[in-house]
PDB file of C-alpha atoms in Angstrom:
ATOM      1  CA  MET A   3     120.243 -30.308  56.403  1.00 83.00           C
ATOM      2  CA  ALA A   4     116.953 -30.098  58.328  1.00 94.00           C
ATOM      3  CA  LYS A   5     114.079 -28.296  56.605  1.00 97.00           C
ATOM      4  CA  LEU A   6     110.447 -27.379  57.168  1.00 98.00           C
ATOM      5  CA  TYR A   7     108.256 -29.152  54.603  1.00 98.00           C
ATOM      6  CA  PHE A   8     104.655 -28.419  53.660  1.00 98.00           C
ATOM      7  CA  TYR A   9     102.879 -31.210  51.777  1.00 97.00           C
ATOM      8  CA  PHE A  10      99.512 -29.858  50.635  1.00 96.00           C
ATOM      9  CA  SER A  11      96.611 -30.970  48.488  1.00 92.00           C
ATOM     10  CA  ALA A  12      92.872 -31.036  48.065  1.00 91.00           C
ATOM     11  CA  MET A  13      90.968 -33.559  50.161  1.00 85.00           C
ATOM     12  CA  ASN A  14      91.238 -37.289  49.500  1.00 83.00           C
ATOM     13  CA  ALA A  15      94.662 -37.046  47.871  1.00 85.00           C
ATOM     14  CA  GLY A  16      96.300 -39.427  50.330  1.00 85.00           C
ATOM     15  CA  LYS A  17      98.152 -36.974  52.586  1.00 90.00           C
ATOM     16  CA  SER A  18      97.893 -39.212  55.649  1.00 87.00           C
ATOM     17  CA  THR A  19      99.087 -42.201  53.623  1.00 91.00           C
ATOM     18  CA  VAL A  20     102.187 -40.252  52.528  1.00 93.00           C
ATOM     19  CA  LEU A  21     102.827 -39.184  56.132  1.00 93.00           C
ATOM     20  CA  LEU A  22     102.588 -42.744  57.413  1.00 92.00           C
ATOM     21  CA  GLN A  23     104.900 -43.969  54.653  1.00 93.00           C
ATOM     22  CA  SER A  24     107.470 -41.324  55.604  1.00 94.00           C
ATOM     23  CA  ALA A  25     107.226 -42.357  59.259  1.00 92.00           C
ATOM     24  CA  TYR A  26     107.725 -46.003  58.277  1.00 92.00           C
ATOM     25  CA  ASN A  27     110.812 -45.129  56.226  1.00 94.00           C
ATOM     26  CA  TYR A  28     112.447 -43.447  59.228  1.00 94.00           C
ATOM     27  CA  LYS A  29     111.533 -46.266  61.615  1.00 91.00           C
ATOM     28  CA  GLU A  30     112.805 -48.878  59.161  1.00 93.00           C
ATOM     29  CA  ARG A  31     116.221 -47.232  59.439  1.00 94.00           C
ATOM     30  CA  GLY A  32     116.106 -47.273  63.228  1.00 93.00           C
ATOM     31  CA  MET A  33     115.236 -43.582  63.593  1.00 94.00           C
ATOM     32  CA  GLN A  34     112.592 -42.449  66.085  1.00 94.00           C
ATOM     33  CA  VAL A  35     109.831 -40.102  64.916  1.00 95.00           C
ATOM     34  CA  VAL A  36     107.020 -38.251  66.629  1.00 95.00           C
ATOM     35  CA  ILE A  37     103.641 -37.761  64.941  1.00 94.00           C
ATOM     36  CA  TYR A  38     101.085 -35.060  65.752  1.00 95.00           C
ATOM     37  CA  THR A  39      97.540 -34.507  64.576  1.00 91.00           C
ATOM     38  CA  SER A  40      94.844 -31.987  65.427  1.00 87.00           C
ATOM     39  CA  HIS A  41      92.445 -32.657  68.283  1.00 84.00           C
ATOM     40  CA  LEU A  42      89.696 -31.455  65.900  1.00 78.00           C
ATOM     41  CA  ASP A  43      89.991 -34.450  63.589  1.00 67.00           C
ATOM     42  CA  ASN A  44      87.545 -37.008  64.963  1.00 62.00           C
ATOM     43  CA  ARG A  45      86.732 -38.829  61.728  1.00 63.00           C
ATOM     44  CA  PHE A  46      88.589 -41.967  62.811  1.00 60.00           C
ATOM     45  CA  GLN A  47      90.079 -43.020  66.148  1.00 64.00           C
ATOM     46  CA  THR A  48      91.107 -40.068  68.332  1.00 69.00           C
ATOM     47  CA  GLY A  49      94.848 -39.889  68.910  1.00 68.00           C
ATOM     48  CA  PHE A  50      95.707 -41.689  65.690  1.00 76.00           C
ATOM     49  CA  VAL A  51      96.601 -40.690  62.148  1.00 78.00           C
ATOM     50  CA  SER A  52      94.538 -42.930  59.898  1.00 73.00           C
ATOM     51  CA  SER A  53      94.414 -43.215  56.121  1.00 72.00           C
ATOM     52  CA  ARG A  54      91.483 -44.245  53.963  1.00 70.00           C
ATOM     53  CA  ILE A  55      93.376 -47.342  52.810  1.00 65.00           C
ATOM     54  CA  GLY A  56      93.574 -48.737  56.335  1.00 68.00           C
ATOM     55  CA  LEU A  57      96.975 -47.604  57.619  1.00 70.00           C
ATOM     56  CA  SER A  58      97.201 -45.927  61.020  1.00 70.00           C
ATOM     57  CA  SER A  59      99.665 -44.859  63.698  1.00 80.00           C
ATOM     58  CA  GLN A  60      99.329 -43.413  67.187  1.00 82.00           C
ATOM     59  CA  ALA A  61      99.826 -39.647  67.355  1.00 89.00           C
ATOM     60  CA  ASN A  62     100.082 -36.823  69.862  1.00 91.00           C
ATOM     61  CA  LEU A  63      97.216 -34.334  69.740  1.00 92.00           C
ATOM     62  CA  PHE A  64      97.740 -30.588  69.332  1.00 94.00           C
ATOM     63  CA  ASN A  65      95.273 -27.788  69.947  1.00 93.00           C
ATOM     64  CA  ASP A  66      95.518 -24.008  69.817  1.00 91.00           C
ATOM     65  CA  GLN A  67      97.175 -23.957  73.253  1.00 93.00           C
ATOM     66  CA  THR A  68      99.936 -26.457  72.477  1.00 94.00           C
ATOM     67  CA  ASP A  69     103.482 -25.098  72.767  1.00 97.00           C
ATOM     68  CA  MET A  70     104.884 -27.026  69.823  1.00 96.00           C
ATOM     69  CA  TYR A  71     108.519 -26.031  70.358  1.00 97.00           C
ATOM     70  CA  SER A  72     108.667 -26.980  74.039  1.00 96.00           C
ATOM     71  CA  ASP A  73     106.682 -30.170  73.516  1.00 94.00           C
ATOM     72  CA  ILE A  74     108.875 -31.345  70.657  1.00 96.00           C
ATOM     73  CA  LYS A  75     112.142 -30.303  72.361  1.00 95.00           C
ATOM     74  CA  LYS A  76     111.231 -32.396  75.405  1.00 94.00           C
ATOM     75  CA  GLN A  77     110.655 -35.468  73.244  1.00 91.00           C
ATOM     76  CA  VAL A  78     113.826 -34.894  71.238  1.00 91.00           C
ATOM     77  CA  LEU A  79     115.866 -34.878  74.452  1.00 89.00           C
ATOM     78  CA  GLU A  80     114.089 -37.866  75.999  1.00 90.00           C
ATOM     79  CA  GLN A  81     113.639 -40.105  72.949  1.00 90.00           C
ATOM     80  CA  ASN A  82     116.264 -38.948  70.432  1.00 88.00           C
ATOM     81  CA  ILE A  83     113.594 -38.011  67.897  1.00 94.00           C
ATOM     82  CA  ARG A  84     114.970 -37.689  64.364  1.00 95.00           C
ATOM     83  CA  CYS A  85     111.903 -36.360  62.552  1.00 96.00           C
ATOM     84  CA  VAL A  86     108.597 -34.620  63.364  1.00 97.00           C
ATOM     85  CA  LEU A  87     105.487 -35.297  61.275  1.00 96.00           C
ATOM     86  CA  ILE A  88     102.332 -33.163  61.565  1.00 96.00           C
ATOM     87  CA  ASP A  89      98.964 -34.176  60.092  1.00 93.00           C
ATOM     88  CA  GLU A  90      96.086 -31.691  59.622  1.00 93.00           C
ATOM     89  CA  CYS A  91      98.621 -28.857  59.746  1.00 95.00           C
ATOM     90  CA  GLN A  92      96.097 -26.351  58.374  1.00 95.00           C
ATOM     91  CA  PHE A  93      94.767 -26.147  61.951  1.00 94.00           C
ATOM     92  CA  LEU A  94      98.082 -24.846  63.329  1.00 97.00           C
ATOM     93  CA  SER A  95      98.280 -21.210  64.393  1.00 97.00           C
ATOM     94  CA  LYS A  96     100.876 -18.820  62.978  1.00 97.00           C
ATOM     95  CA  SER A  97     102.818 -18.938  66.256  1.00 97.00           C
ATOM     96  CA  GLN A  98     102.847 -22.737  66.176  1.00 98.00           C
ATOM     97  CA  VAL A  99     104.262 -22.724  62.650  1.00 98.00           C
ATOM     98  CA  ILE A 100     106.982 -20.369  63.882  1.00 98.00           C
ATOM     99  CA  ASP A 101     107.612 -22.904  66.675  1.00 97.00           C
ATOM    100  CA  LEU A 102     108.098 -25.609  64.041  1.00 98.00           C
ATOM    101  CA  ALA A 103     110.540 -23.396  62.166  1.00 98.00           C
ATOM    102  CA  ARG A 104     112.489 -23.039  65.432  1.00 97.00           C
ATOM    103  CA  VAL A 105     112.571 -26.833  65.792  1.00 97.00           C
ATOM    104  CA  VAL A 106     114.228 -27.000  62.378  1.00 98.00           C
ATOM    105  CA  ASP A 107     116.623 -24.097  62.917  1.00 97.00           C
ATOM    106  CA  GLU A 108     117.595 -24.637  66.562  1.00 97.00           C
ATOM    107  CA  LEU A 109     117.167 -28.376  67.123  1.00 96.00           C
ATOM    108  CA  LYS A 110     118.248 -29.370  63.592  1.00 96.00           C
ATOM    109  CA  ILE A 111     115.253 -31.726  63.251  1.00 96.00           C
ATOM    110  CA  PRO A 112     113.297 -31.946  59.963  1.00 97.00           C
ATOM    111  CA  VAL A 113     109.583 -31.182  60.287  1.00 98.00           C
ATOM    112  CA  LEU A 114     107.183 -32.611  57.702  1.00 98.00           C
ATOM    113  CA  THR A 115     103.699 -31.082  57.719  1.00 98.00           C
ATOM    114  CA  TYR A 116     100.677 -32.364  55.785  1.00 96.00           C
ATOM    115  CA  GLY A 117      97.368 -30.616  55.231  1.00 94.00           C
ATOM    116  CA  LEU A 118      94.946 -28.621  53.133  1.00 93.00           C
ATOM    117  CA  ARG A 119      95.956 -25.353  51.538  1.00 93.00           C
ATOM    118  CA  THR A 120      92.482 -23.767  51.416  1.00 93.00           C
ATOM    119  CA  ASP A 121      89.036 -24.158  52.945  1.00 92.00           C
ATOM    120  CA  TYR A 122      85.728 -24.794  51.143  1.00 89.00           C
ATOM    121  CA  MET A 123      85.523 -21.116  50.121  1.00 88.00           C
ATOM    122  CA  GLY A 124      88.990 -21.144  48.577  1.00 89.00           C
ATOM    123  CA  GLU A 125      90.470 -19.135  51.474  1.00 91.00           C
ATOM    124  CA  LEU A 126      93.779 -20.013  53.114  1.00 95.00           C
ATOM    125  CA  PHE A 127      93.784 -21.573  56.571  1.00 94.00           C
ATOM    126  CA  GLU A 128      96.018 -19.739  59.070  1.00 96.00           C
ATOM    127  CA  GLY A 129      98.393 -22.678  59.388  1.00 97.00           C
ATOM    128  CA  SER A 130      98.630 -23.175  55.648  1.00 97.00           C
ATOM    129  CA  GLN A 131      99.236 -19.489  54.990  1.00 97.00           C
ATOM    130  CA  SER A 132     102.071 -19.460  57.520  1.00 98.00           C
ATOM    131  CA  LEU A 133     103.609 -22.629  56.099  1.00 98.00           C
ATOM    132  CA  LEU A 134     103.474 -21.236  52.566  1.00 97.00           C
ATOM    133  CA  ALA A 135     105.437 -18.257  53.873  1.00 98.00           C
ATOM    134  CA  LEU A 136     107.983 -20.086  56.035  1.00 98.00           C
ATOM    135  CA  ALA A 137     108.537 -23.613  54.709  1.00 98.00           C
ATOM    136  CA  GLU A 138     111.646 -24.291  52.635  1.00 97.00           C
ATOM    137  CA  GLU A 139     109.960 -27.082  50.713  1.00 97.00           C
ATOM    138  CA  LEU A 140     106.421 -26.887  49.256  1.00 97.00           C
ATOM    139  CA  ILE A 141     105.211 -30.187  47.796  1.00 96.00           C
ATOM    140  CA  GLU A 142     101.812 -30.686  46.197  1.00 95.00           C
ATOM    141  CA  ILE A 143     100.164 -34.098  46.505  1.00 94.00           C
ATOM    142  CA  LYS A 144      97.871 -34.373  43.506  1.00 93.00           C
ATOM    143  CA  THR A 145      94.402 -35.806  43.113  1.00 92.00           C
ATOM    144  CA  ILE A 146      91.793 -35.486  40.369  1.00 93.00           C
ATOM    145  CA  CYS A 147      88.416 -33.834  39.934  1.00 94.00           C
ATOM    146  CA  GLU A 148      85.368 -35.745  38.693  1.00 92.00           C
ATOM    147  CA  CYS A 149      86.053 -34.242  35.238  1.00 94.00           C
ATOM    148  CA  GLY A 150      89.596 -35.652  35.159  1.00 94.00           C
ATOM    149  CA  ARG A 151      91.458 -32.385  35.712  1.00 95.00           C
ATOM    150  CA  LYS A 152      93.730 -31.809  38.708  1.00 95.00           C
ATOM    151  CA  ALA A 153      91.644 -31.047  41.801  1.00 94.00           C
ATOM    152  CA  THR A 154      92.687 -27.962  43.770  1.00 94.00           C
ATOM    153  CA  MET A 155      89.474 -26.946  45.579  1.00 93.00           C
ATOM    154  CA  ASN A 156      87.700 -28.450  48.603  1.00 90.00           C
ATOM    155  CA  ALA A 157      83.961 -28.068  48.028  1.00 89.00           C
ATOM    156  CA  ARG A 158      81.560 -28.520  50.948  1.00 87.00           C
ATOM    157  CA  ILE A 159      78.390 -30.306  49.951  1.00 83.00           C
ATOM    158  CA  GLY A 160      74.969 -29.663  51.453  1.00 76.00           C
ATOM    159  CA  ALA A 161      71.480 -30.935  50.739  1.00 66.00           C
ATOM    160  CA  GLN A 162      70.884 -32.506  47.315  1.00 69.00           C
ATOM    161  CA  GLY A 163      74.613 -32.318  46.618  1.00 70.00           C
ATOM    162  CA  LYS A 164      74.684 -28.538  46.246  1.00 76.00           C
ATOM    163  CA  LEU A 165      77.816 -26.581  47.092  1.00 79.00           C
ATOM    164  CA  MET A 166      77.607 -24.657  50.357  1.00 76.00           C
ATOM    165  CA  LEU A 167      78.599 -21.030  49.996  1.00 74.00           C
ATOM    166  CA  SER A 168      78.575 -19.916  53.632  1.00 69.00           C
ATOM    167  CA  GLY A 169      79.196 -21.288  57.112  1.00 68.00           C
ATOM    168  CA  ASP A 170      82.004 -21.883  59.592  1.00 70.00           C
ATOM    169  CA  GLN A 171      85.471 -22.381  58.148  1.00 77.00           C
ATOM    170  CA  ILE A 172      85.979 -25.600  60.092  1.00 68.00           C
ATOM    171  CA  ASP A 173      83.466 -28.432  59.797  1.00 66.00           C
ATOM    172  CA  ILE A 174      85.156 -31.814  60.137  1.00 59.00           C
ATOM    173  CA  GLY A 175      83.979 -34.464  57.705  1.00 58.00           C
ATOM    174  CA  GLY A 176      84.850 -36.809  54.895  1.00 58.00           C
ATOM    175  CA  ASN A 177      83.228 -37.829  51.633  1.00 59.00           C
ATOM    176  CA  GLU A 178      79.774 -37.191  53.080  1.00 68.00           C
ATOM    177  CA  LYS A 179      80.560 -33.460  53.369  1.00 81.00           C
ATOM    178  CA  TYR A 180      83.331 -32.668  50.905  1.00 86.00           C
ATOM    179  CA  VAL A 181      84.374 -33.289  47.334  1.00 90.00           C
ATOM    180  CA  SER A 182      87.620 -32.327  45.597  1.00 93.00           C
ATOM    181  CA  LEU A 183      87.114 -30.299  42.428  1.00 94.00           C
ATOM    182  CA  CYS A 184      89.214 -28.487  39.843  1.00 95.00           C
ATOM    183  CA  ARG A 185      88.890 -24.703  39.829  1.00 94.00           C
ATOM    184  CA  ARG A 186      86.666 -24.723  36.740  1.00 94.00           C
ATOM    185  CA  CYS A 187      84.143 -27.214  38.130  1.00 93.00           C
ATOM    186  CA  TYR A 188      84.190 -25.461  41.493  1.00 92.00           C
ATOM    187  CA  PHE A 189      83.189 -22.110  40.034  1.00 91.00           C
ATOM    188  CA  VAL A 190      80.596 -23.644  37.697  1.00 90.00           C
ATOM    189  CA  LYS A 191      78.940 -25.498  40.580  1.00 86.00           C
ATOM    190  CA  SER A 192      79.196 -22.422  42.810  1.00 84.00           C
ATOM    191  CA  SER A 193      77.380 -20.352  40.184  1.00 82.00           C
ATOM    192  CA  VAL A 194      74.625 -22.961  39.952  1.00 71.00           C
ATOM    193  CA  SER A 195      74.207 -23.011  43.734  1.00 67.00           C
ATOM    194  CA  GLN A 196      74.066 -19.201  43.848  1.00 66.00           C
ATOM    195  CA  ALA A 197      71.453 -19.085  41.092  1.00 62.00           C
ATOM    196  CA  GLU A 198      69.291 -21.705  42.791  1.00 62.00           C
ATOM    197  CA  SER A 199      69.544 -19.911  46.154  1.00 59.00           C
ATOM    198  CA  LYS A 200      68.427 -16.624  44.549  1.00 59.00           C
ATOM    199  CA  LYS A 201      65.548 -18.371  42.759  1.00 56.00           C
ATOM    200  CA  GLN A 202      64.330 -19.932  45.998  1.00 59.00           C
ATOM    201  CA  GLY A 203      64.596 -16.535  47.706  1.00 56.00           C
ATOM    202  CA  ASP A 204      62.223 -15.022  45.158  1.00 47.00           C
ATOM    203  CA  TYR A 205      59.468 -17.211  46.516  1.00 37.00           C
ATOM    204  CA  VAL A 206      60.057 -16.552  50.199  1.00 34.00           C
TER     205      VAL A 206
END
């Protein structure tokens, strides 16, 4: 039975690696897949899903104007697609997640989505919120904090390694901008950054 899957984690947990392994498993059995990734992700080669361990695969790009249902339906009819895989799914809109649910329900094609649950402020992305509400299967891909606990937060790092506490929700980057932390370490470091910001403000 086809389902909508949401694989989520903090950054650097290997989401893209898991996606590429799933795609390989389908292809190894002679089944065609289609891979999508966000046009916003320019960390590696545009139009590819790439993992930090060196794996990569060509992918279709989606943006906020992409009609996911129509685009996928066309490829299913033309190429006999058996599975859809979406990287950086946190950047999907609510309507696009509904489109993916329609792919599952009407076209009987499983859709596997991979992405972050929350942003650097601990707030849900629109795509992630919609997937948490609509996906049949929610699977956490685990990684660890610097203290050894399970990391669940995506901290954005600024000057001198301090946590950033304001700014745009989307700022594409890798290890130079983000670090995965457990909730405890995230709030401790946030408190330190707040205290230092207030102290500096006293002298302005």
